[in-house]
PDB file of C-alpha atoms in Angstrom:
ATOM      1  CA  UNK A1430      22.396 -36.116 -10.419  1.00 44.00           C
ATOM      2  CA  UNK A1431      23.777 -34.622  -7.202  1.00 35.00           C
ATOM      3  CA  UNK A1432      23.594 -30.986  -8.965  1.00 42.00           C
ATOM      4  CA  UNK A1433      19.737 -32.014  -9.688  1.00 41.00           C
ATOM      5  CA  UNK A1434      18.972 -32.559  -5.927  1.00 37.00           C
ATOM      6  CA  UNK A1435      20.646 -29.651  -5.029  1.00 33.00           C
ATOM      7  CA  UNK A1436      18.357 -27.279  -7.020  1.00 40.00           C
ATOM      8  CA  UNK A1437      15.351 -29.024  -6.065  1.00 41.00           C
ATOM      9  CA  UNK A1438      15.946 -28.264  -2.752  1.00 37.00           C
ATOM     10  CA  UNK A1439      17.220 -24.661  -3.769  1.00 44.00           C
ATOM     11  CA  UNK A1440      20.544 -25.115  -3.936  1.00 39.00           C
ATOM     12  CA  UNK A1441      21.904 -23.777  -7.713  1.00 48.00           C
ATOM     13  CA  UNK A1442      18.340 -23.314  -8.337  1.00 71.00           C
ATOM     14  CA  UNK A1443      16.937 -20.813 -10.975  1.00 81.00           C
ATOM     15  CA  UNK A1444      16.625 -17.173  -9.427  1.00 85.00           C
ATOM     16  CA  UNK A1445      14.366 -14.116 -10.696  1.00 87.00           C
ATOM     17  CA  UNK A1446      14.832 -10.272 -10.576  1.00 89.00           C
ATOM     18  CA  UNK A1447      12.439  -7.810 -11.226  1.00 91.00           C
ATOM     19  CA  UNK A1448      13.798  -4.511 -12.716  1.00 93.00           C
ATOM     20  CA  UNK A1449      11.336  -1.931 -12.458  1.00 95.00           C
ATOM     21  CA  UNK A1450      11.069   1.252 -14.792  1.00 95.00           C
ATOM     22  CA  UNK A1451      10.533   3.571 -11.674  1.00 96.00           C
ATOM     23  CA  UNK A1452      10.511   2.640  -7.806  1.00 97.00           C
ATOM     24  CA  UNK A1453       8.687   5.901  -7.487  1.00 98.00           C
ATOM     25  CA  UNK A1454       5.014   5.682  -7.698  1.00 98.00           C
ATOM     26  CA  UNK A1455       1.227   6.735  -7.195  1.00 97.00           C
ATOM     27  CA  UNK A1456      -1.626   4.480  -6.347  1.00 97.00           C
ATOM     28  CA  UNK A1457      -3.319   3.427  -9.399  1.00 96.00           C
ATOM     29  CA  UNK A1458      -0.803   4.379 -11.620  1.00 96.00           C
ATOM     30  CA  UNK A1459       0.805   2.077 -13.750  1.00 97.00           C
ATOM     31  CA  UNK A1460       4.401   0.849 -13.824  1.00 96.00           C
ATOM     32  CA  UNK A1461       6.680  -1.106 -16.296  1.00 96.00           C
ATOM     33  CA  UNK A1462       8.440  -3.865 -15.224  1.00 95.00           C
ATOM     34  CA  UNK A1463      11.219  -6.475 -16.903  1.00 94.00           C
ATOM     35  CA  UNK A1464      11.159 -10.038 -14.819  1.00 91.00           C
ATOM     36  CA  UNK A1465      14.594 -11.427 -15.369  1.00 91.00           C
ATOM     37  CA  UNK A1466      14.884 -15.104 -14.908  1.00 89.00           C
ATOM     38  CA  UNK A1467      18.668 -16.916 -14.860  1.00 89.00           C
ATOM     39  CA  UNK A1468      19.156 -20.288 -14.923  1.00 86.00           C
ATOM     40  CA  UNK A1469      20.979 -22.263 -12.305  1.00 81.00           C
ATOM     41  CA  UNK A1470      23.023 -25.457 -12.416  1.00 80.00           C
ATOM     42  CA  UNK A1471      20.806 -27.414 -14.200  1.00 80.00           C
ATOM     43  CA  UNK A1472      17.918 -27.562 -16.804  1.00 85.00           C
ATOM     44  CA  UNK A1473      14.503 -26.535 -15.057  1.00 83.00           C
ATOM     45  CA  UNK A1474      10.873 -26.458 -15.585  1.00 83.00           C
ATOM     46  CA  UNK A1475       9.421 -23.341 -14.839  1.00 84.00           C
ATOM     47  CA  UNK A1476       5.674 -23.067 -14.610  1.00 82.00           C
ATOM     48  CA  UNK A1477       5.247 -19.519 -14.305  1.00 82.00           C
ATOM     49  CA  UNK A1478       5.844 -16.549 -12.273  1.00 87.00           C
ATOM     50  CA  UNK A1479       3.705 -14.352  -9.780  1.00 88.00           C
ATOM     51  CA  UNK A1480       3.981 -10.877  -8.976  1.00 91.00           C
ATOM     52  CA  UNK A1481       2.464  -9.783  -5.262  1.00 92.00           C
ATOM     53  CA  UNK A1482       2.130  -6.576  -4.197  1.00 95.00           C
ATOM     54  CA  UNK A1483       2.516  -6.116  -0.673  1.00 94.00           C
ATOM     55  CA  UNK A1484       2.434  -4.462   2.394  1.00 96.00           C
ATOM     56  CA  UNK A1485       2.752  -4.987   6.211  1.00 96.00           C
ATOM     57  CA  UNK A1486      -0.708  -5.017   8.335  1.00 95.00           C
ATOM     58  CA  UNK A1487      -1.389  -4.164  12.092  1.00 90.00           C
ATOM     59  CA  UNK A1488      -3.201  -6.352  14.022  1.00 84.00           C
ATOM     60  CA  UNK A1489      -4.329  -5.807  17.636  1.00 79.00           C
ATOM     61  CA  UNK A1490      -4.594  -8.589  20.182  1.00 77.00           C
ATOM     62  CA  UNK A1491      -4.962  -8.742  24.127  1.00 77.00           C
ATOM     63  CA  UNK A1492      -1.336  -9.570  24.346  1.00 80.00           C
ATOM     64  CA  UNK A1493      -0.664  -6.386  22.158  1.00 80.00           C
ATOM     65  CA  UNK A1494       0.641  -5.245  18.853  1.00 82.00           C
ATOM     66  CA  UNK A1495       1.922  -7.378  15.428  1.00 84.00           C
ATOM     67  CA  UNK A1496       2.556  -6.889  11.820  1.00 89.00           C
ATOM     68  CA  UNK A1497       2.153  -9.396   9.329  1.00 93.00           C
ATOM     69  CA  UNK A1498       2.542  -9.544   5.275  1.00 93.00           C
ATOM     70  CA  UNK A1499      -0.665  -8.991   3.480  1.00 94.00           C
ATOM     71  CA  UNK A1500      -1.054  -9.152  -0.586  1.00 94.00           C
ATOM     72  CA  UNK A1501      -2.879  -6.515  -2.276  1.00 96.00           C
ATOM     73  CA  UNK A1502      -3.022  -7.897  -5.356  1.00 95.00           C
ATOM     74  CA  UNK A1503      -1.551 -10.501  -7.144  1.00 93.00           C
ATOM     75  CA  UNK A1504      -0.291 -11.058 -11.285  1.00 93.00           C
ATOM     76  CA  UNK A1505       0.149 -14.460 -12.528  1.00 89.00           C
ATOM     77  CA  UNK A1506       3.000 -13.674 -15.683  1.00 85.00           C
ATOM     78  CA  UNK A1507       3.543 -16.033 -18.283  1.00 76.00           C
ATOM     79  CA  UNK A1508       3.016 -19.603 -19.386  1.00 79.00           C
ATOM     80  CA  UNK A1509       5.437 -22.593 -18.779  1.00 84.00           C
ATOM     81  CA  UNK A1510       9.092 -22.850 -20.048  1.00 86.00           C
ATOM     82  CA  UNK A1511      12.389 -24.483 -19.888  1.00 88.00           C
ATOM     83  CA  UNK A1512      15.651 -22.585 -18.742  1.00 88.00           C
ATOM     84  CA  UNK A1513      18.775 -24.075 -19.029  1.00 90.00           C
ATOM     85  CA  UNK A1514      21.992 -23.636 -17.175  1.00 89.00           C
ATOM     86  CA  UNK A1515      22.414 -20.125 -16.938  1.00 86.00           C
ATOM     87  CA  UNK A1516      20.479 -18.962 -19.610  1.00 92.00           C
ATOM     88  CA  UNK A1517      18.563 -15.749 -18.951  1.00 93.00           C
ATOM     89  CA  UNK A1518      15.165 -15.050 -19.794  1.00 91.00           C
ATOM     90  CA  UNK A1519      13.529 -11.219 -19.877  1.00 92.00           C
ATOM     91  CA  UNK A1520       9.497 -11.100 -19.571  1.00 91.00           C
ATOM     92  CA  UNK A1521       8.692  -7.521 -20.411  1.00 93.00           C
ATOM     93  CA  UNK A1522       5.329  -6.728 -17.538  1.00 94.00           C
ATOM     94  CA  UNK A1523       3.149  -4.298 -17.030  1.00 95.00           C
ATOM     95  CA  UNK A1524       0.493  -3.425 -14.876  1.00 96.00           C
ATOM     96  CA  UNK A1525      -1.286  -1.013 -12.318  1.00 96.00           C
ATOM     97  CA  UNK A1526      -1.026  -0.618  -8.727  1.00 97.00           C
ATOM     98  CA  UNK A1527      -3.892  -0.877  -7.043  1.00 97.00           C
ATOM     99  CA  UNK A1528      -6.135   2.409  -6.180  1.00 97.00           C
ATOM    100  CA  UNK A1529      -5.720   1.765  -2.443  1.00 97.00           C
ATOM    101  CA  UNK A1530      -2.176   1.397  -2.190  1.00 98.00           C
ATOM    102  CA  UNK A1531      -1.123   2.665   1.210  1.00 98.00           C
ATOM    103  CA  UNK A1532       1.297   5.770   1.092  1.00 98.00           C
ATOM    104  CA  UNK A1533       4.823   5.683   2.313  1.00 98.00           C
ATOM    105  CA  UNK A1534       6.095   8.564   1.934  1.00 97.00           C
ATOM    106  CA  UNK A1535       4.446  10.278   4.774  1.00 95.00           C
ATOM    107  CA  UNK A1536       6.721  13.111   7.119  1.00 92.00           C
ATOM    108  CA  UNK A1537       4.820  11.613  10.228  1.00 93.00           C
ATOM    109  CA  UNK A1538       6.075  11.012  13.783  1.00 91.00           C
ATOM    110  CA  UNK A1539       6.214   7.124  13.194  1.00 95.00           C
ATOM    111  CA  UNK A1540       5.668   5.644  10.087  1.00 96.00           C
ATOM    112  CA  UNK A1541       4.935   2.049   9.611  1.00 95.00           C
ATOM    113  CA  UNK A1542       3.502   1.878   6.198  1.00 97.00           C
ATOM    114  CA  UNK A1543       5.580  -0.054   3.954  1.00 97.00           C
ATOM    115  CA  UNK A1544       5.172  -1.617   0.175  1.00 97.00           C
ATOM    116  CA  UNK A1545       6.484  -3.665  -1.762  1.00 95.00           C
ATOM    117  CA  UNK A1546       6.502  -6.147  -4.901  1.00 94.00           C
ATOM    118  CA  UNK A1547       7.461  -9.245  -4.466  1.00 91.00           C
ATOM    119  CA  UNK A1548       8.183 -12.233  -7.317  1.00 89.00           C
ATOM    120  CA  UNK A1549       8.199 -15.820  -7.089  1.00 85.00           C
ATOM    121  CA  UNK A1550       9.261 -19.038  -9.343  1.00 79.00           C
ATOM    122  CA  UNK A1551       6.944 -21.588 -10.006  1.00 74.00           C
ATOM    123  CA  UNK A1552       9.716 -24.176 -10.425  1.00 62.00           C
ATOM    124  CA  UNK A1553       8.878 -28.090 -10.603  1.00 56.00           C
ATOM    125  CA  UNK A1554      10.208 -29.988  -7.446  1.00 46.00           C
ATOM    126  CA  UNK A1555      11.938 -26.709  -6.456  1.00 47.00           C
ATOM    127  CA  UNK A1556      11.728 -24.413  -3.315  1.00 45.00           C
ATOM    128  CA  UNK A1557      10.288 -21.200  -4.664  1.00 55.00           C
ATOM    129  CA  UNK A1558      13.157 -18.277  -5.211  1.00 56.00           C
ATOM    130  CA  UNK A1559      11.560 -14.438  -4.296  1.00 71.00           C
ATOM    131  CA  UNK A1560      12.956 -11.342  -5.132  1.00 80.00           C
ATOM    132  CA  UNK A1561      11.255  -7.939  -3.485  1.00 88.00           C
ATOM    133  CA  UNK A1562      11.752  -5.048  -4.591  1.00 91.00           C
ATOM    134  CA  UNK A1563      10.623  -2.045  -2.226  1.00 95.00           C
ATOM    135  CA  UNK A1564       8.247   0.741  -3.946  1.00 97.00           C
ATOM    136  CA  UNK A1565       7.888   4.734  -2.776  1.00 98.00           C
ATOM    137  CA  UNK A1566       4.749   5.429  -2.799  1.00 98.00           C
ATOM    138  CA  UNK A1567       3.107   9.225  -2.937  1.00 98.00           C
ATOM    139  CA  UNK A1568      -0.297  10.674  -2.447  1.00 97.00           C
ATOM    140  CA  UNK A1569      -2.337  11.544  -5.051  1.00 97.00           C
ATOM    141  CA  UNK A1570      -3.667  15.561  -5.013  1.00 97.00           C
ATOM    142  CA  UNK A1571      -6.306  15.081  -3.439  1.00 97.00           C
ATOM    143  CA  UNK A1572      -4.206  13.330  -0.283  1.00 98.00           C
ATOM    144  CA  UNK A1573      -2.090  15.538  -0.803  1.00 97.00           C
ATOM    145  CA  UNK A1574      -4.147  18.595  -0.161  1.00 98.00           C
ATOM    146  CA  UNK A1575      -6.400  17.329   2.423  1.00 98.00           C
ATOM    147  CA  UNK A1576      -3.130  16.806   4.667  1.00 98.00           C
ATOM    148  CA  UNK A1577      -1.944  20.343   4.052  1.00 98.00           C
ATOM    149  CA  UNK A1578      -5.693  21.261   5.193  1.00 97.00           C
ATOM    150  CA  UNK A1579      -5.178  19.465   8.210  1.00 97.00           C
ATOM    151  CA  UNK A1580      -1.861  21.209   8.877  1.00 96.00           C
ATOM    152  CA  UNK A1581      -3.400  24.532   7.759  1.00 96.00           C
ATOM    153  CA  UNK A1582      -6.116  23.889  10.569  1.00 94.00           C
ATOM    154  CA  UNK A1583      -3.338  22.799  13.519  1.00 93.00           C
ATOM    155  CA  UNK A1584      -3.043  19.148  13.629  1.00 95.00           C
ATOM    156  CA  UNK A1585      -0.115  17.181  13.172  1.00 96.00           C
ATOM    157  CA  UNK A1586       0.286  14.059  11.590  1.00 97.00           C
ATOM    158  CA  UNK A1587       2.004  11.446  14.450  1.00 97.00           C
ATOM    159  CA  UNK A1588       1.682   8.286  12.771  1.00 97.00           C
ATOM    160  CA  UNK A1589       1.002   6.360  10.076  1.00 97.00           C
ATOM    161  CA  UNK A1590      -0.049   2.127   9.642  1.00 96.00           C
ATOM    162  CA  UNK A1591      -2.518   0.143   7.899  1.00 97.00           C
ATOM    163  CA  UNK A1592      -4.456  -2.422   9.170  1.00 95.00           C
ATOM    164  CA  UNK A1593      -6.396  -5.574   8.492  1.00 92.00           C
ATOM    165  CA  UNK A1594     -10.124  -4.703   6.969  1.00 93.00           C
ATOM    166  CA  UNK A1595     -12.171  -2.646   5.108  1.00 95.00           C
ATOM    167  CA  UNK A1596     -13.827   0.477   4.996  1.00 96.00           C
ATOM    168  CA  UNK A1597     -17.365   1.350   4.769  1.00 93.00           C
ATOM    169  CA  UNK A1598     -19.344   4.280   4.784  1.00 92.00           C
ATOM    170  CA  UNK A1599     -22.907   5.374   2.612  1.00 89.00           C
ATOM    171  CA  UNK A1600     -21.500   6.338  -0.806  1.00 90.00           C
ATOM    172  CA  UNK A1601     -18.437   4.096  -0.404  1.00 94.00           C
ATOM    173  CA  UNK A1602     -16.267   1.227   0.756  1.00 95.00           C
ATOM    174  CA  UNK A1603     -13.015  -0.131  -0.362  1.00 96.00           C
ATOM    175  CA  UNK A1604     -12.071  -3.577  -1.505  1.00 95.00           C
ATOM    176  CA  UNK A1605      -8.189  -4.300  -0.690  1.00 95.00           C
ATOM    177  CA  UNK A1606      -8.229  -6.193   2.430  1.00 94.00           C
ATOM    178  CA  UNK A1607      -6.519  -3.310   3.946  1.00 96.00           C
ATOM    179  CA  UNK A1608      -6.120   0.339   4.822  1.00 97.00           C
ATOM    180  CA  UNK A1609      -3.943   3.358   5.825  1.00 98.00           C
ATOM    181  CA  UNK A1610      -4.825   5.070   9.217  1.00 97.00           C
ATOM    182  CA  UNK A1611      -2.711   8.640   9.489  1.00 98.00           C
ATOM    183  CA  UNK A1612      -2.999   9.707  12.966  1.00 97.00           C
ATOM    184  CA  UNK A1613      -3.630  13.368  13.602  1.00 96.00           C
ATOM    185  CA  UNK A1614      -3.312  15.365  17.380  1.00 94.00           C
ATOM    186  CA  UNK A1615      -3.837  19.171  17.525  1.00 93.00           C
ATOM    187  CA  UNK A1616      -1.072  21.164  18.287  1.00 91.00           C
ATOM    188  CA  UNK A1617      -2.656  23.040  21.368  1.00 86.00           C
ATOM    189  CA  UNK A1618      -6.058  22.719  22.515  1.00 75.00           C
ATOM    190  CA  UNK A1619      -8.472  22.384  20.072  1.00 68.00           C
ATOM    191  CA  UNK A1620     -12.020  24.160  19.986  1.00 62.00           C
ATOM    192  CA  UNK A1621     -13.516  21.312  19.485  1.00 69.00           C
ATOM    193  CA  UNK A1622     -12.709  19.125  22.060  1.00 81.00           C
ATOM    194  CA  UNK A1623     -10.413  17.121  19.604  1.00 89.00           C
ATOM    195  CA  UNK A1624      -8.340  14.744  20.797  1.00 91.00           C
ATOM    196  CA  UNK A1625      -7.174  12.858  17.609  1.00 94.00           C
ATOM    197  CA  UNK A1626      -8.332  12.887  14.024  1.00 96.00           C
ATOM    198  CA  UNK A1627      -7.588   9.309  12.083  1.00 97.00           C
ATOM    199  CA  UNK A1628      -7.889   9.963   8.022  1.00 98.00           C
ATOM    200  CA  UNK A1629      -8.386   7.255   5.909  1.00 98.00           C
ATOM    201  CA  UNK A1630      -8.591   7.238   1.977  1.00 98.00           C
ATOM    202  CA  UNK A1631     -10.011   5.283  -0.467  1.00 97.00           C
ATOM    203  CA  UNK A1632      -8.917   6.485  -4.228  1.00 96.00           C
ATOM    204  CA  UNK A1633     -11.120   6.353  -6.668  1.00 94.00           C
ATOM    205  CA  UNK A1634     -10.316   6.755 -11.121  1.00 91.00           C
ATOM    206  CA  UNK A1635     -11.258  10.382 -10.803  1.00 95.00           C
ATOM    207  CA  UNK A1636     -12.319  11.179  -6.822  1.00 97.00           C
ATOM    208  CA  UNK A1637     -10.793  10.388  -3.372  1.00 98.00           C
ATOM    209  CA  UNK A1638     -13.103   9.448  -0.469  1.00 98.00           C
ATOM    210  CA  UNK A1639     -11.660  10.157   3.043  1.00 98.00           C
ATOM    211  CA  UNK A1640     -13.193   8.379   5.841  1.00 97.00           C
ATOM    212  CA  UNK A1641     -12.793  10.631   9.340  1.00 97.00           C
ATOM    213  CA  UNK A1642     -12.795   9.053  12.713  1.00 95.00           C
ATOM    214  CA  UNK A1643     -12.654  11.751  15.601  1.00 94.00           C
ATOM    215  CA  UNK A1644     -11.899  11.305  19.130  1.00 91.00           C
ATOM    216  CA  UNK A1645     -13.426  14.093  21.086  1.00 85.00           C
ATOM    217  CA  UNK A1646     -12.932  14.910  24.968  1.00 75.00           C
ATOM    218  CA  UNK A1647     -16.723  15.889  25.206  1.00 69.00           C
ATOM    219  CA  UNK A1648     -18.794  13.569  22.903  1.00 67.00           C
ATOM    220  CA  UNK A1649     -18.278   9.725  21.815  1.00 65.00           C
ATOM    221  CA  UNK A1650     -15.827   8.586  19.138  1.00 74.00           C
ATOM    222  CA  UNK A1651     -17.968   9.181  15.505  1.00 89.00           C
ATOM    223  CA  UNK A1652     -16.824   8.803  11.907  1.00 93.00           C
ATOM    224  CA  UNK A1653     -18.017  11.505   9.013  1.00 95.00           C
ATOM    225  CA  UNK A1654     -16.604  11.259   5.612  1.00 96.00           C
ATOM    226  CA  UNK A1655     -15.401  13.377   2.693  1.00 96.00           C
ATOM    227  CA  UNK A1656     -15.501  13.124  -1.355  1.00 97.00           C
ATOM    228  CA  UNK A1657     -13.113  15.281  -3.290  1.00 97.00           C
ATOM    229  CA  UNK A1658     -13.574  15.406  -7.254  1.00 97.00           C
ATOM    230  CA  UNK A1659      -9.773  14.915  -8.638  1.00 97.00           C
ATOM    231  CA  UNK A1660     -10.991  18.520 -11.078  1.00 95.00           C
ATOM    232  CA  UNK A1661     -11.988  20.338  -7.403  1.00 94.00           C
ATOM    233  CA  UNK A1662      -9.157  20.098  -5.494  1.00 97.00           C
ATOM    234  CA  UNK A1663      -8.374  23.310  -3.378  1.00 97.00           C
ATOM    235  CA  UNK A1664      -6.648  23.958  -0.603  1.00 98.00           C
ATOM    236  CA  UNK A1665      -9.358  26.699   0.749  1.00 97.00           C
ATOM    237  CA  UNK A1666     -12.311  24.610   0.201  1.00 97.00           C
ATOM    238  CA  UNK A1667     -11.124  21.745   1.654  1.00 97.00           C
ATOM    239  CA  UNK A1668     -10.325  23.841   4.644  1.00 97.00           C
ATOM    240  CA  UNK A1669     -13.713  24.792   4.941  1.00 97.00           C
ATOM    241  CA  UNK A1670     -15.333  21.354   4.196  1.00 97.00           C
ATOM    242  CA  UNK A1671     -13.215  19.847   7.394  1.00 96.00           C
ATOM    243  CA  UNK A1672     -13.916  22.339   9.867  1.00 93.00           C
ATOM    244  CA  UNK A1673     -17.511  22.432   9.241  1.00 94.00           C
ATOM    245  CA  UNK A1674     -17.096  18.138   9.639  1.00 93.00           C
ATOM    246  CA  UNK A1675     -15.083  19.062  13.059  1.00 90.00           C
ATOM    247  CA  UNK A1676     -17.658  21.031  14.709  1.00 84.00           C
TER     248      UNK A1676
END
């Protein structure tokens, strides 16, 4: 009995573990996944298991800056069962990251973009055991290429977050909740009155939208946006298709 109150309050409770194929990812792409489960100290009823993906969100208030934990998307994995004293049980998964998963593996000044997955028992009269596991995440070709163009063109990337909301322009918007701001500052004095340049992306199956904000000494802040067709992506044209959106 005593071992039975213990694990309902946590104590010798069951635990999970999510081994993942690769750590090492793209957004959209899918991954492979084994959810491990062992048993504790005593017989328990499990009534399933969710996976979260998840990242870390900037919010803005009067008395300044702070990050909370904000789900992207969210699996519910199996049906109910019974694991006894530790017994292990593996529940092959597999899924796909969601399109606008923010990048973290950014070479930027300061870099506050983080993701993760994180899994959670659904254990009767239990406290609910998590296990996170932290993902890399890299840009697509399209990203990819459009921050080379920016580089190309004299900016340099000084920071990187993501922040509560969504995007919205004519011929697109995105749907997470959330989205990646990579903060760019020309490298001497820019022709076009540029202060800063914030890029953000929203992926799409087979093109990448990039929503522009620019911060000019002359003018008032305005946003112009971008499509680039996953089969047209080059380094020259993109070039081109910036500078003319800079001017």
């Amino acid at each position: 009995m005593f071992k039975k109150i213990l694990a309902s309050v946590g104590i010798g409770a069951a635990k999970v573990d999510t081994v993942l194929e690769t750590e090492h990812l793209n957004p959209g792409q899918k991954f492979q996944a084994q959810i491990i489960v062992n048993g504790g100290d005593v017989v328990q009823e499990v009534s399933g298991l969710e996976l979260a993906l998840m990242t870390r969100i900037k919010h803005e208030s009067d008395d300044g800056e702070y990050f909370t934990n904000h789900v992207i998307e969210k699996w519910h994995i199996g049906e109910r069962f019974t694991i006894g004293p530790e017994e292990q049980v593996v529940i092959p998964f597999e899924a796909r990251l969601h399109s606008e998963t923010p990048i973290t593996e950014i070479n930027a000044g300061y870099n506050y973009s983080f993701v993760w997955l994180e899994t959670g028992l659904d254990i009767d009269l239990a406290l609910d055991p998590s296990d996170k596991d932290t993902l890399h995440i890299y840009p697509n070709e399209a990203v990819k290429t459009c921050m080379a163009a920016m580089e190309k063109l004299g900016f340099s990337l000084i920071k990187a977050d993501v922040e509560q909301g969504y995007l919205k322009a004519s011929d697109f918007q995105s749907l997470s909740g959330c989205y990646q701001e990579l903060e760019y500052r020309p490298n001497n004095q820019s022709i076009f009155g540029i202060q800063e340049i914030e890029l953000s992306f929203v992926p799409e199956a087979h093109k990448t939208h990039v929503l522009i904000e620019l911060d000019r000494a002359f003018r008032s802040d305005g946003y112009v946006d971008l499509t680039i067709e996953h089969d047209q992506v080059n380094l020259s044209t993109i070039c081109d298709q910036l500078e003319r959106l800079f001017a």
